[in-house]
């Protein structure tokens, strides 16, 4: 082999190696871009800010620790679902409801008393004393249910990320399109889901204090609000 031919072969090999490396780099780049695009597609959507809100809970275990309910106002969590009764002579008349709490109704509990097997939270409304049950006593065990009934902090401060117009509708006990299930419940109280569907993708019937409203949710937002015919 002449030196000239040998040089040509070496040059050919160098060019071939460079081209092979470039091709490999291009393939690697393409695959990297494809994987990046797939990762973007599979990336979960950002979490709803509501999920970061954790309502405070209380854990009273006897009548003395129940009195912490009187230290600050509370807000009713489940509107049109909790009755209150007259409170006279240290007794709560649980056999005759005097009224039903509105959604997010604010009240100041004055004390908690043991009335038979009931734990009665006493408050004053329109100059009269009333009470509602926040738990039961059985075999000297105090079973507190208040965490399911009340917020211990102002929901307006807990959910500050909700826009002002959303809170305005809630405070006026109105459901509007775009609300999620939590917001609708704060506006018009406890609802009953129709059969079928899942959370955020279903229709819920709200008694709404005698003014029924049906709300259909899709992808977590209210898309239809109707008032069924009587």
C-alpha angles and dihedrals in degrees: 000000000000120000089245094056091044090054091049091052091049091050091049091051092049091051091046092051092049092049092047091050092049091049091049090050092050092050090049091049092050093049091047091053092047091050091048091052092048090049090053090051093049095044110115117245116255115280120259107260088229088071090066092059113093113186112224118252134204127214109197114172105185140018093274095055089045088070091075085082087073094059097082141003121281132206123221109245101195110046121206089013105082121069126203127204139202116278115207132159092001092304133108116219097221092168093068118047113213097192148328126252119249120232110285091359109175121223141162113232111214100193144333119238134185109242110180105302093338130094104218122199108208124210139158124242126175090351095306131102120240136170140202132193118261096173147322140262119226124170089347090304115128111217107194118201100172096107089069093047107042148038113222093200130051107271089213087065094040094055101037090146091072112098120252093248090056091054091046090057092046093050089050090050094242130138117217133184112272095039119127123224094267093052093046091051091051089051103047106009135236118003137191117230118226117238115280130027130072137250108306092010107069146072120262126195113215118197086205096194094304096322103094120212128185117206124190116205127198125179089355097305134098108252100169132030118186138168108222116227114262 
